[in-house]
N, CA and C atoms as an extended XYZ file, in Angstrom:
339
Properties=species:S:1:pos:R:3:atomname:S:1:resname:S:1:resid:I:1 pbc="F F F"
N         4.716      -20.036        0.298 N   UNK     1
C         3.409      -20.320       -0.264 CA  UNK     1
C         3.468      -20.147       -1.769 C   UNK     1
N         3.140      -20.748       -2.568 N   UNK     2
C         2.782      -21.199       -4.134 CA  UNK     2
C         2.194      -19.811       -4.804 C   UNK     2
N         1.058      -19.528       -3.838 N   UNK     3
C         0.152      -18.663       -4.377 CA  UNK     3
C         0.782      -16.859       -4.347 C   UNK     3
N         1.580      -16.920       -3.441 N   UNK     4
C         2.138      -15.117       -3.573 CA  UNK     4
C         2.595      -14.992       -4.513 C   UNK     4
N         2.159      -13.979       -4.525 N   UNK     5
C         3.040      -12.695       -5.744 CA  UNK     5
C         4.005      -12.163       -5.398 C   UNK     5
N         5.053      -11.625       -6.178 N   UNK     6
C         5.950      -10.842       -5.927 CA  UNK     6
C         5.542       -9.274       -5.944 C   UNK     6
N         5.836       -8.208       -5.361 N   UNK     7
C         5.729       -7.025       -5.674 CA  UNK     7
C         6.421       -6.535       -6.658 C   UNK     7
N         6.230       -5.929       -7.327 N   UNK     8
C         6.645       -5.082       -9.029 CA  UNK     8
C         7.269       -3.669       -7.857 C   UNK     8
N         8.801       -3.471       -8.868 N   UNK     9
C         9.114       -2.407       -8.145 CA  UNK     9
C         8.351       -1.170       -8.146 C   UNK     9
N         8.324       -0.092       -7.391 N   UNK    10
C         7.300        0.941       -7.246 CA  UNK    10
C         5.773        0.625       -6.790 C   UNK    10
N         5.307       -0.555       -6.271 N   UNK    11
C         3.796       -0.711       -6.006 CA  UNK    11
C         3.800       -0.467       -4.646 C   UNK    11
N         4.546       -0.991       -3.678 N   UNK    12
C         4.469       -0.674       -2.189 CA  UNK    12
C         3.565        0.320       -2.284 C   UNK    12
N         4.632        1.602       -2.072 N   UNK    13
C         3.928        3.114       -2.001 CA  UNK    13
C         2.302        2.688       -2.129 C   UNK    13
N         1.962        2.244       -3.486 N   UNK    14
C         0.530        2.247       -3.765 CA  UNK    14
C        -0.330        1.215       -2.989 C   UNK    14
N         0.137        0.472       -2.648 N   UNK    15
C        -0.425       -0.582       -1.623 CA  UNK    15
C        -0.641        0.041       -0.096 C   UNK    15
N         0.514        0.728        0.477 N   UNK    16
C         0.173        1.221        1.823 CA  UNK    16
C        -0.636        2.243        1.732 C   UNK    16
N        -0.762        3.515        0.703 N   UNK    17
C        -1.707        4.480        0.511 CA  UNK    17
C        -3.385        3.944        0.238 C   UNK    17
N        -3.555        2.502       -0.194 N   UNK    18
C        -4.655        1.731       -0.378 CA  UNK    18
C        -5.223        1.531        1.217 C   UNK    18
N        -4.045        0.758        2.185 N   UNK    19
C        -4.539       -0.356        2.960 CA  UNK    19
C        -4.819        1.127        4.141 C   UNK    19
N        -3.877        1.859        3.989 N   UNK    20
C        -4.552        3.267        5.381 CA  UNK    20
C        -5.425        3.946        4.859 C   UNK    20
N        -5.977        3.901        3.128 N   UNK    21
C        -7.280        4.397        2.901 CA  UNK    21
C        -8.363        4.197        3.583 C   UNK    21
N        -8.190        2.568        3.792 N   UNK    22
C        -9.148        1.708        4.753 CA  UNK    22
C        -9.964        2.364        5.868 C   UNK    22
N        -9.163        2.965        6.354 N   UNK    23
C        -8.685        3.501        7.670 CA  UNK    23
C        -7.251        3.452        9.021 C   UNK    23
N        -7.081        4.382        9.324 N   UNK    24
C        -5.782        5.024       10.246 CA  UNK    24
C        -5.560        3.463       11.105 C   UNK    24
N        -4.083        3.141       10.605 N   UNK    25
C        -3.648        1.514       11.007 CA  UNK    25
C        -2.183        1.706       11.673 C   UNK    25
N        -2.235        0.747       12.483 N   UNK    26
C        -0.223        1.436       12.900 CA  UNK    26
C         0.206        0.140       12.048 C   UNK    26
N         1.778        0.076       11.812 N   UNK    27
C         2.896       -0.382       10.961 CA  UNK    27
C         2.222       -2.107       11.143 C   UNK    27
N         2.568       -2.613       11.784 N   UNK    28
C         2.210       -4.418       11.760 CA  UNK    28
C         0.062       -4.389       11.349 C   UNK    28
N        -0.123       -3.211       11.649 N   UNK    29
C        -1.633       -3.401       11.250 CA  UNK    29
C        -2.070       -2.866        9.484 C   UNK    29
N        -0.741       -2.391        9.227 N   UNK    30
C        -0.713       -2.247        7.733 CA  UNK    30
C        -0.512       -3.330        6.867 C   UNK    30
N         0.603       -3.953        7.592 N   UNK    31
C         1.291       -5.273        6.972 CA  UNK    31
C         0.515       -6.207        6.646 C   UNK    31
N        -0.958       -6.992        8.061 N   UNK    32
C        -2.111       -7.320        8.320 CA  UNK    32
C        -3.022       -6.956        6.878 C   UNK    32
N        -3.255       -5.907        6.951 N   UNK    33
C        -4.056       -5.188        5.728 CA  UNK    33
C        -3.875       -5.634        4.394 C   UNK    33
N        -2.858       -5.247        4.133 N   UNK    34
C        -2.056       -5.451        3.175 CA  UNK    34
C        -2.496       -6.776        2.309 C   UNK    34
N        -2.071       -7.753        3.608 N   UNK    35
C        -2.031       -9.574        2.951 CA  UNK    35
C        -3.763       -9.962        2.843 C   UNK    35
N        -4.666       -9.188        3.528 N   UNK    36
C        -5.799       -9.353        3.936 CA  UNK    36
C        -6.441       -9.143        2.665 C   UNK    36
N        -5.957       -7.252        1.992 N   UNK    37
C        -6.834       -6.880        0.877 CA  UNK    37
C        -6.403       -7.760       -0.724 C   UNK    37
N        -5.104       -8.353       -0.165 N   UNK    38
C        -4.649       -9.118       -1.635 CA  UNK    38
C        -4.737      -10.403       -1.548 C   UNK    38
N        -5.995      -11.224       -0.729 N   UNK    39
C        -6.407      -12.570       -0.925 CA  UNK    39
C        -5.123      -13.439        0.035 C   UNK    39
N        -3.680      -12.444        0.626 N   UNK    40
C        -3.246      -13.307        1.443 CA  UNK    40
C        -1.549      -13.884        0.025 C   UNK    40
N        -1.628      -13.138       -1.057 N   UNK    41
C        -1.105      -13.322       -2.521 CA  UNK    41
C         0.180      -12.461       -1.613 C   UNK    41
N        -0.009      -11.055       -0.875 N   UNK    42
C         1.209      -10.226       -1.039 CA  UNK    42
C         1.354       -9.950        0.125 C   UNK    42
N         2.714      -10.466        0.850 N   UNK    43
C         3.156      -10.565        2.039 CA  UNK    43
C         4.636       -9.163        1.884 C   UNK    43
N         4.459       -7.883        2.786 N   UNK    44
C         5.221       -7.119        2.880 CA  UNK    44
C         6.035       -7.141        4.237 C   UNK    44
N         7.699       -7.475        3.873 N   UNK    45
C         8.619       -7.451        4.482 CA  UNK    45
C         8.132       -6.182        5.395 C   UNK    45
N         8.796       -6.214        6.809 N   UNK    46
C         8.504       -5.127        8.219 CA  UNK    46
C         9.831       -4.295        7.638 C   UNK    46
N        10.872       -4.756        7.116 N   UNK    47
C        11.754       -4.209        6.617 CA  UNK    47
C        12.002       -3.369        5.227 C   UNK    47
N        10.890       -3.204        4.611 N   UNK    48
C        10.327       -2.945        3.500 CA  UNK    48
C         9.229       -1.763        4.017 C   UNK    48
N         8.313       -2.114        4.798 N   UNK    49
C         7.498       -1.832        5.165 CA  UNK    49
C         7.810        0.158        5.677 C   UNK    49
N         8.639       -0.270        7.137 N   UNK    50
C         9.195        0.594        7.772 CA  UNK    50
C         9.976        2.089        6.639 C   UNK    50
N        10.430        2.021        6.270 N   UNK    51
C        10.921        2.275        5.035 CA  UNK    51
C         9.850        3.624        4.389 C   UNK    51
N         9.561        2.716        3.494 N   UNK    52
C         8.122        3.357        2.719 CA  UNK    52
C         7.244        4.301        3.955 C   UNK    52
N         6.668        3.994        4.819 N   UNK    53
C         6.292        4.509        5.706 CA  UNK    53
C         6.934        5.653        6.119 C   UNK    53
N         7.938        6.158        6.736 N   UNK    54
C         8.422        7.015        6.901 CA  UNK    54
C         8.945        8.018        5.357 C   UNK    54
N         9.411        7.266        4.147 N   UNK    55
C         9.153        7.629        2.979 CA  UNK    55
C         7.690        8.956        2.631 C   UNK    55
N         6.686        7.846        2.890 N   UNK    56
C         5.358        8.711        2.881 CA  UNK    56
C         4.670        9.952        3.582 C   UNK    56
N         5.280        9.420        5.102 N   UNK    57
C         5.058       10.461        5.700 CA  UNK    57
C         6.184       12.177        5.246 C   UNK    57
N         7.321       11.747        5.427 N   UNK    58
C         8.614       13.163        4.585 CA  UNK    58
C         7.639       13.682        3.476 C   UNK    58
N         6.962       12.989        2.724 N   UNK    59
C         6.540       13.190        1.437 CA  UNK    59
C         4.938       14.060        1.280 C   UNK    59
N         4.609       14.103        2.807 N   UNK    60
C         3.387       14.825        3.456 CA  UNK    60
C         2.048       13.904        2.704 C   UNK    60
N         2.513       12.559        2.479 N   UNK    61
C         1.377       11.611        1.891 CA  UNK    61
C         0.409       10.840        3.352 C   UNK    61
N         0.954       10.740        4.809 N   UNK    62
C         0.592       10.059        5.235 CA  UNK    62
C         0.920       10.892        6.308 C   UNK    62
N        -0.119       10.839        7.318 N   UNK    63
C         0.143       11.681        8.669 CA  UNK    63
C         0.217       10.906        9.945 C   UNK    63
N         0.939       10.604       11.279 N   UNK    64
C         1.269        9.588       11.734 CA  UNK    64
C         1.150        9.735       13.289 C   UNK    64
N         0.391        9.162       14.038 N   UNK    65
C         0.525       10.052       15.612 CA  UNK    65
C         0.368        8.940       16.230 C   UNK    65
N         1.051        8.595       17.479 N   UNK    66
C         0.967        8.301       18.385 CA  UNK    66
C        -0.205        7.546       19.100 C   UNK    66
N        -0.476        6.441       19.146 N   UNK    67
C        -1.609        5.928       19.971 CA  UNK    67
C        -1.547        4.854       20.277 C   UNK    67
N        -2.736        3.706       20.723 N   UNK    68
C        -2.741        2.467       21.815 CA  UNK    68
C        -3.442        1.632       20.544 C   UNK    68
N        -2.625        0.888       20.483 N   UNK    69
C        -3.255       -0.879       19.992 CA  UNK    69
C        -3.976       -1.362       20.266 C   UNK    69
N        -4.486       -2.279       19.717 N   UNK    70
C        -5.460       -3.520       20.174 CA  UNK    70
C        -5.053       -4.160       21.148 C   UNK    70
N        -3.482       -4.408       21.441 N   UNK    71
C        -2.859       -5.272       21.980 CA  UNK    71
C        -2.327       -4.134       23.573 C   UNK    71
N        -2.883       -2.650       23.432 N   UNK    72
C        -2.810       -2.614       24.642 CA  UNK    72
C        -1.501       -1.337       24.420 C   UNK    72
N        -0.542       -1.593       23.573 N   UNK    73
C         0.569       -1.276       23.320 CA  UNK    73
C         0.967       -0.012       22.398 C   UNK    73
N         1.374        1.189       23.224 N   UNK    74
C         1.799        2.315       22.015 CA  UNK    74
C         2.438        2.137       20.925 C   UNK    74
N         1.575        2.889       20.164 N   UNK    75
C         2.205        2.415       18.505 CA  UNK    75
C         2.109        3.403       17.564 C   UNK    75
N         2.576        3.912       16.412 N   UNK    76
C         2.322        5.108       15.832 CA  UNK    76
C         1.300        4.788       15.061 C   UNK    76
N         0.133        5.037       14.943 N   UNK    77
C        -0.633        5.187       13.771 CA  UNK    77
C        -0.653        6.504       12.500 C   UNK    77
N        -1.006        5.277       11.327 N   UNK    78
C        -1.041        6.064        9.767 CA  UNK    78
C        -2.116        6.697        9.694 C   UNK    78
N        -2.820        7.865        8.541 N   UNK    79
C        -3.670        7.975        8.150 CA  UNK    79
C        -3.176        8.945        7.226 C   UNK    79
N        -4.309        8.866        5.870 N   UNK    80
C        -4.016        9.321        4.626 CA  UNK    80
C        -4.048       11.006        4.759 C   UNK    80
N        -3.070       11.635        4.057 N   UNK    81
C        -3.751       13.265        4.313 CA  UNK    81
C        -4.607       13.317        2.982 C   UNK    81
N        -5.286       14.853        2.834 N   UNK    82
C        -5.733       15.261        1.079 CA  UNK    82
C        -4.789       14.964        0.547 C   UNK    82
N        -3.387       15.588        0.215 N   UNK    83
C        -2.566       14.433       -0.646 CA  UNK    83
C        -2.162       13.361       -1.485 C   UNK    83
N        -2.406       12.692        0.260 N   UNK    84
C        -2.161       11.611       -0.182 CA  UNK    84
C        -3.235       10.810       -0.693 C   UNK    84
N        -4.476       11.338       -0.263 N   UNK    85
C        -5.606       10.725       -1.091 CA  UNK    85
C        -5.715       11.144       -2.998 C   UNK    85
N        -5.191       12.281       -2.843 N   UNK    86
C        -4.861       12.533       -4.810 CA  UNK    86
C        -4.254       11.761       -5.176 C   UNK    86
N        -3.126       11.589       -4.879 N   UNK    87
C        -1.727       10.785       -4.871 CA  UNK    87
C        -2.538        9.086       -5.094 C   UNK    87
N        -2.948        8.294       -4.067 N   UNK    88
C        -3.787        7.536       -4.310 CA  UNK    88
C        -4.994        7.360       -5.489 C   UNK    88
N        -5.387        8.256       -5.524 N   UNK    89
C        -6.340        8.567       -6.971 CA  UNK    89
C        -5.712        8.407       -8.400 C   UNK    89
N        -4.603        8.883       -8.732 N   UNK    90
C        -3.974        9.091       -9.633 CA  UNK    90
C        -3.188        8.178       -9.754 C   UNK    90
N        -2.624        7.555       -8.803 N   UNK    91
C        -2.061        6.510       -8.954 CA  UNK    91
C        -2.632        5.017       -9.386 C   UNK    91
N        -4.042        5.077       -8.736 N   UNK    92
C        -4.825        3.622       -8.978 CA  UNK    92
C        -4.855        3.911      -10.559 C   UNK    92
N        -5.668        5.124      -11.061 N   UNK    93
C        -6.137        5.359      -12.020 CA  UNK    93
C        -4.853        4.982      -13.411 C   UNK    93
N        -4.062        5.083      -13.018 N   UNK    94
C        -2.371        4.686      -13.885 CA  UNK    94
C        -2.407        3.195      -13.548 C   UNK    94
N        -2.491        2.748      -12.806 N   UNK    95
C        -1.875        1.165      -12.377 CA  UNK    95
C        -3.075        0.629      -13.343 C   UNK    95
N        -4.519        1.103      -13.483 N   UNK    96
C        -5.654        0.524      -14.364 CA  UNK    96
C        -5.193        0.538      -15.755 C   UNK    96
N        -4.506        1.645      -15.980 N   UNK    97
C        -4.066        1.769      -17.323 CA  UNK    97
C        -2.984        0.740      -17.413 C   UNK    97
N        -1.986        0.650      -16.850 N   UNK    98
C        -1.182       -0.293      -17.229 CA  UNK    98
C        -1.611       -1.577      -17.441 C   UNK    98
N        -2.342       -1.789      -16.706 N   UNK    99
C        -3.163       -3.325      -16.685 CA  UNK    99
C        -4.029       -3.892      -17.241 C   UNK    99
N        -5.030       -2.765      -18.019 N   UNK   100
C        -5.604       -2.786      -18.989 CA  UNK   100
C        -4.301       -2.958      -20.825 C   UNK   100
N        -3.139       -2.314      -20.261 N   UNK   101
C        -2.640       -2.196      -21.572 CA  UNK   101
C        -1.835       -3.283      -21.887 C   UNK   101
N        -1.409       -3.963      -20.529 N   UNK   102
C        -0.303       -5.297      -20.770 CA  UNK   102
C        -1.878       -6.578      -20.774 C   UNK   102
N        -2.809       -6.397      -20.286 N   UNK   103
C        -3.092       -7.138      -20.432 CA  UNK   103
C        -4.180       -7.631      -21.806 C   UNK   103
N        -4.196       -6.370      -22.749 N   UNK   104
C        -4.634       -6.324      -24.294 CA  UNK   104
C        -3.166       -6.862      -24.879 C   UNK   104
N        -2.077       -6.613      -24.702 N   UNK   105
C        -1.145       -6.654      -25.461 CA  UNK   105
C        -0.610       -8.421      -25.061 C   UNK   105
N        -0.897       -9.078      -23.829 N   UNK   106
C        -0.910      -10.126      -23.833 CA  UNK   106
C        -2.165      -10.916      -24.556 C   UNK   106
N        -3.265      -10.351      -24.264 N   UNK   107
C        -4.427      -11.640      -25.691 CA  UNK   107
C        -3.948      -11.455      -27.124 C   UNK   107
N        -3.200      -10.253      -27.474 N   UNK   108
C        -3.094       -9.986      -28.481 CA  UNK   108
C        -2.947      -11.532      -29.499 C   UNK   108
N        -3.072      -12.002      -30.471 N   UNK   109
C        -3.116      -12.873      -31.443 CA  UNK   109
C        -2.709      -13.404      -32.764 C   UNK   109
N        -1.820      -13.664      -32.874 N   UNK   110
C        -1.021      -13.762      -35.061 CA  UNK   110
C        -2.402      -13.138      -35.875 C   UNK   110
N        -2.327      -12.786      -36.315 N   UNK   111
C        -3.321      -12.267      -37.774 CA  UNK   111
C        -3.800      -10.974      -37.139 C   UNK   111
N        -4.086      -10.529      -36.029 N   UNK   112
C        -4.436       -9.558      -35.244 CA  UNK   112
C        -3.983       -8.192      -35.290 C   UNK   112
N        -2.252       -8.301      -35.624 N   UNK   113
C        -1.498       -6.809      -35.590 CA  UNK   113
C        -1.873       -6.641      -37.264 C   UNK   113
């Protein structure tokens, strides 16, 4: 598709701590999330995915138990701890800054500096 984005290294993390903010999702219902909250722009590899996930959880960002799908089917579900909700906080609050700062330094203009 034309329209995706690539992921910038280090955003995952901040994307799955976003999409289980939502609320407590198992692994393919993150992935779902994911493409859902970014207009359908950012498609995350299961292989990518898996990864980070267990990443988060070691990291006491994401707490993970056992339960039944939509589809009927045991599956581990995510959900954010206190943590990982700081962690999330602090992190959006940085990604604003960056984006605010590349994106002044891109209008920037000749006669301007």
């Amino acid at each position: 598709m034309g329209d995706q984005a690539q992921l910038l290294p280090g955003t995952l993390d901040l994307l799955i701590l976003r999409a289980v903010s939502l609320g407590p999702l198992h692994g393919y219902g993150i992935l779902l999330r994911i493409a859902q909250i970014s207009g359908q722009a950012l498609m995350v590899e299961q292989g990518a995915l898996y990864p980070g996930l267990f990443r988060l959880v070691r990291q006491g960002l994401l707490k993970a138990e056992w339960g039944v799908s939509e589809a009927n089917r045991r599956a581990k579900f995510y959900e954010l701890t206190a943590a990982g909700r700081k962690r999330l906080k602090d992190e959006t609050e940085s990604w604003n800054r960056l984006v605010a700062a590349i994106a002044s330094a891109l209008a920037a203009q000749p006669g301007e500096i």
